[in-house]
Amino acid sequence: MALVFLVAAAAKLRHRATLAGVIGNYRLLPSALVGPTALVLPWLEVLVGAMLLVGERRWVPAIAALLLVIFAAAMAINIGRGRRRIDCGCGVGGLRQSLHGALVARNLALAVALLLNLSAGQVPLYGHVAAIATGLALFLLILLLDALLAVPGFRAQQV
């Protein structure tokens, strides 16, 4: 999960010139808040990603889950409005993606995984190794899914 936030933050920082436009295009925030949100959001993702990376489990997983739910809600609202063609702002590798249910489901599933982390007790060393391996595998699957969903003809059957 740390990698998801850190890669998303890096993409937003790399494309910061267009981030305010992407956020504004969702038409959910007053225009006066779009610029400040574009300035703060990537750094918030860096902070959350770094804290997850070092194993902070008291409050950071809940904040990360809340961010993912907010992103999912913003996408779902725009899908409901019929505005699927706007860029989701996920920006992994600069890939532009239009909104679709798979992104909403992905964010909600990741939020649930983070919340389950809050209830986990003390984990032995082998559990950490298994968690890191599983996390890396899931991260690579997320990158693959994002890349496939960004290909224009891939969603011809409406994923």
Short mmCIF file of C-alpha atoms in Angstrom, two decimals:
data_model
loop_
_atom_site.label_atom_id
_atom_site.label_comp_id
_atom_site.label_asym_id
_atom_site.label_seq_id
_atom_site.Cartn_x
_atom_site.Cartn_y
_atom_site.Cartn_z
CA MET A 1 0.00 0.00 0.00
CA ALA A 2 2.90 2.32 0.68
CA LEU A 3 4.07 1.85 -2.90
CA VAL A 4 0.61 2.64 -4.25
CA PHE A 5 0.61 5.99 -2.45
CA LEU A 6 4.24 6.80 -3.21
CA VAL A 7 3.92 6.01 -6.93
CA ALA A 8 0.67 7.99 -7.14
CA ALA A 9 2.33 10.94 -5.38
CA ALA A 10 5.35 10.79 -7.71
CA ALA A 11 3.07 10.82 -10.75
CA LYS A 12 1.12 13.79 -9.38
CA LEU A 13 4.32 15.68 -8.63
CA ARG A 14 5.73 14.85 -12.06
CA HIS A 15 2.53 16.14 -13.73
CA ARG A 16 1.78 18.91 -11.22
CA ALA A 17 1.17 21.44 -14.01
CA THR A 18 -1.99 19.56 -15.00
CA LEU A 19 -3.06 18.26 -11.58
CA ALA A 20 -5.29 21.24 -10.73
CA GLY A 21 -7.09 20.77 -14.06
CA VAL A 22 -7.63 17.07 -13.36
CA ILE A 23 -8.99 17.81 -9.88
CA GLY A 24 -11.14 20.67 -11.18
CA ASN A 25 -12.53 18.48 -13.93
CA TYR A 26 -14.24 16.30 -11.32
CA ARG A 27 -16.45 19.33 -10.54
CA LEU A 28 -16.76 18.42 -6.87
CA LEU A 29 -14.75 21.17 -5.17
CA PRO A 30 -15.35 24.91 -5.23
CA SER A 31 -12.87 26.46 -7.68
CA ALA A 32 -11.14 28.27 -4.80
CA LEU A 33 -10.14 24.90 -3.28
CA VAL A 34 -8.86 23.23 -6.46
CA GLY A 35 -5.43 24.91 -6.45
CA PRO A 36 -4.70 24.32 -2.75
CA THR A 37 -5.86 20.70 -3.08
CA ALA A 38 -3.50 20.20 -6.03
CA LEU A 39 -0.64 21.58 -3.93
CA VAL A 40 -1.36 19.51 -0.82
CA LEU A 41 -2.59 16.17 -2.20
CA PRO A 42 0.71 14.82 -3.60
CA TRP A 43 2.56 15.68 -0.39
CA LEU A 44 -0.18 14.09 1.70
CA GLU A 45 0.22 10.93 -0.40
CA VAL A 46 4.01 11.06 0.13
CA LEU A 47 3.50 11.37 3.89
CA VAL A 48 0.93 8.56 4.01
CA GLY A 49 3.07 6.31 1.80
CA ALA A 50 6.21 6.94 3.87
CA MET A 51 4.39 6.29 7.14
CA LEU A 52 2.90 3.06 5.77
CA LEU A 53 6.36 2.05 4.55
CA VAL A 54 7.84 2.38 8.03
CA GLY A 55 4.98 0.37 9.49
CA GLU A 56 2.86 3.02 11.22
CA ARG A 57 -0.33 1.14 12.10
CA ARG A 58 -2.15 3.37 14.56
CA TRP A 59 -3.81 6.02 12.41
CA VAL A 60 -2.16 6.11 8.98
CA PRO A 61 -4.01 3.06 7.57
CA ALA A 62 -7.31 4.76 8.45
CA ILE A 63 -6.24 8.01 6.74
CA ALA A 64 -5.06 6.06 3.69
CA ALA A 65 -8.35 4.16 3.58
CA LEU A 66 -10.28 7.44 3.88
CA LEU A 67 -8.33 8.92 0.95
CA LEU A 68 -9.07 5.85 -1.17
CA VAL A 69 -12.78 6.02 -0.30
CA ILE A 70 -12.85 9.75 -1.18
CA PHE A 71 -11.18 9.01 -4.53
CA ALA A 72 -13.62 6.14 -5.18
CA ALA A 73 -16.59 8.34 -4.27
CA ALA A 74 -15.39 11.14 -6.58
CA MET A 75 -15.09 8.66 -9.44
CA ALA A 76 -18.44 7.02 -8.68
CA ILE A 77 -20.22 10.39 -8.54
CA ASN A 78 -18.84 11.37 -11.93
CA ILE A 79 -19.64 7.96 -13.43
CA GLY A 80 -23.18 8.43 -12.10
CA ARG A 81 -23.30 11.83 -13.80
CA GLY A 82 -22.33 10.19 -17.09
CA ARG A 83 -18.87 11.78 -17.03
CA ARG A 84 -16.76 8.66 -17.72
CA ARG A 85 -14.41 10.33 -20.21
CA ILE A 86 -12.58 12.54 -17.71
CA ASP A 87 -9.07 11.54 -16.60
CA CYS A 88 -9.15 9.67 -13.29
CA GLY A 89 -5.95 11.37 -12.16
CA CYS A 90 -4.36 8.07 -11.19
CA GLY A 91 -1.47 9.02 -13.48
CA VAL A 92 0.73 5.95 -13.03
CA GLY A 93 3.49 6.40 -15.59
CA GLY A 94 1.61 9.29 -17.14
CA LEU A 95 -1.12 6.97 -18.43
CA ARG A 96 -4.43 8.73 -18.83
CA GLN A 97 -7.42 6.69 -17.77
CA SER A 98 -11.06 7.49 -18.08
CA LEU A 99 -13.34 6.69 -15.16
CA HIS A 100 -14.80 3.22 -14.81
CA GLY A 101 -16.15 0.91 -12.17
CA ALA A 102 -12.95 -1.17 -11.96
CA LEU A 103 -11.08 1.84 -10.54
CA VAL A 104 -13.82 2.45 -7.99
CA ALA A 105 -13.78 -1.23 -6.98
CA ARG A 106 -9.97 -1.23 -6.79
CA ASN A 107 -9.93 1.75 -4.43
CA LEU A 108 -12.64 0.28 -2.21
CA ALA A 109 -10.85 -3.09 -2.04
CA LEU A 110 -7.59 -1.38 -1.09
CA ALA A 111 -9.41 0.65 1.58
CA VAL A 112 -10.85 -2.54 3.08
CA ALA A 113 -7.38 -4.12 3.10
CA LEU A 114 -6.01 -1.09 4.96
CA LEU A 115 -8.79 -1.21 7.53
CA LEU A 116 -8.16 -4.92 8.10
CA ASN A 117 -4.57 -3.95 8.86
CA LEU A 118 -5.80 -1.90 11.82
CA SER A 119 -7.20 -5.00 13.51
CA ALA A 120 -4.10 -7.15 12.98
CA GLY A 121 -2.17 -8.02 16.11
CA GLN A 122 1.58 -8.45 16.53
CA VAL A 123 3.03 -10.20 13.48
CA PRO A 124 6.08 -12.50 13.65
CA LEU A 125 9.06 -11.91 11.35
CA TYR A 126 8.02 -14.54 8.80
CA GLY A 127 4.64 -12.82 8.66
CA HIS A 128 6.34 -9.55 7.71
CA VAL A 129 8.30 -11.29 4.95
CA ALA A 130 5.13 -12.89 3.61
CA ALA A 131 3.28 -9.57 3.84
CA ILE A 132 6.03 -7.75 1.92
CA ALA A 133 6.06 -10.42 -0.82
CA THR A 134 2.26 -10.38 -1.05
CA GLY A 135 2.20 -6.59 -1.07
CA LEU A 136 4.73 -6.39 -3.88
CA ALA A 137 2.79 -8.95 -5.92
CA LEU A 138 -0.46 -7.03 -5.42
CA PHE A 139 1.26 -3.75 -6.27
CA LEU A 140 2.52 -5.22 -9.55
CA LEU A 141 -0.96 -6.53 -10.32
CA ILE A 142 -2.40 -3.06 -9.69
CA LEU A 143 0.17 -1.53 -12.05
CA LEU A 144 -0.70 -4.15 -14.68
CA LEU A 145 -4.43 -3.52 -14.30
CA ASP A 146 -3.92 0.25 -14.54
CA ALA A 147 -1.80 -0.17 -17.67
CA LEU A 148 -4.35 -2.49 -19.30
CA LEU A 149 -7.28 -0.25 -18.42
CA ALA A 150 -5.47 2.72 -19.97
CA VAL A 151 -5.28 0.96 -23.35
CA PRO A 152 -8.17 2.40 -25.40
CA GLY A 153 -9.47 -0.88 -26.87
CA PHE A 154 -9.01 -3.01 -23.77
CA ARG A 155 -12.33 -2.06 -22.19
CA ALA A 156 -14.34 -2.71 -25.31
CA GLN A 157 -16.55 -5.06 -23.31
CA GLN A 158 -16.94 -2.56 -20.40
CA VAL A 159 -14.83 -3.93 -17.57
#
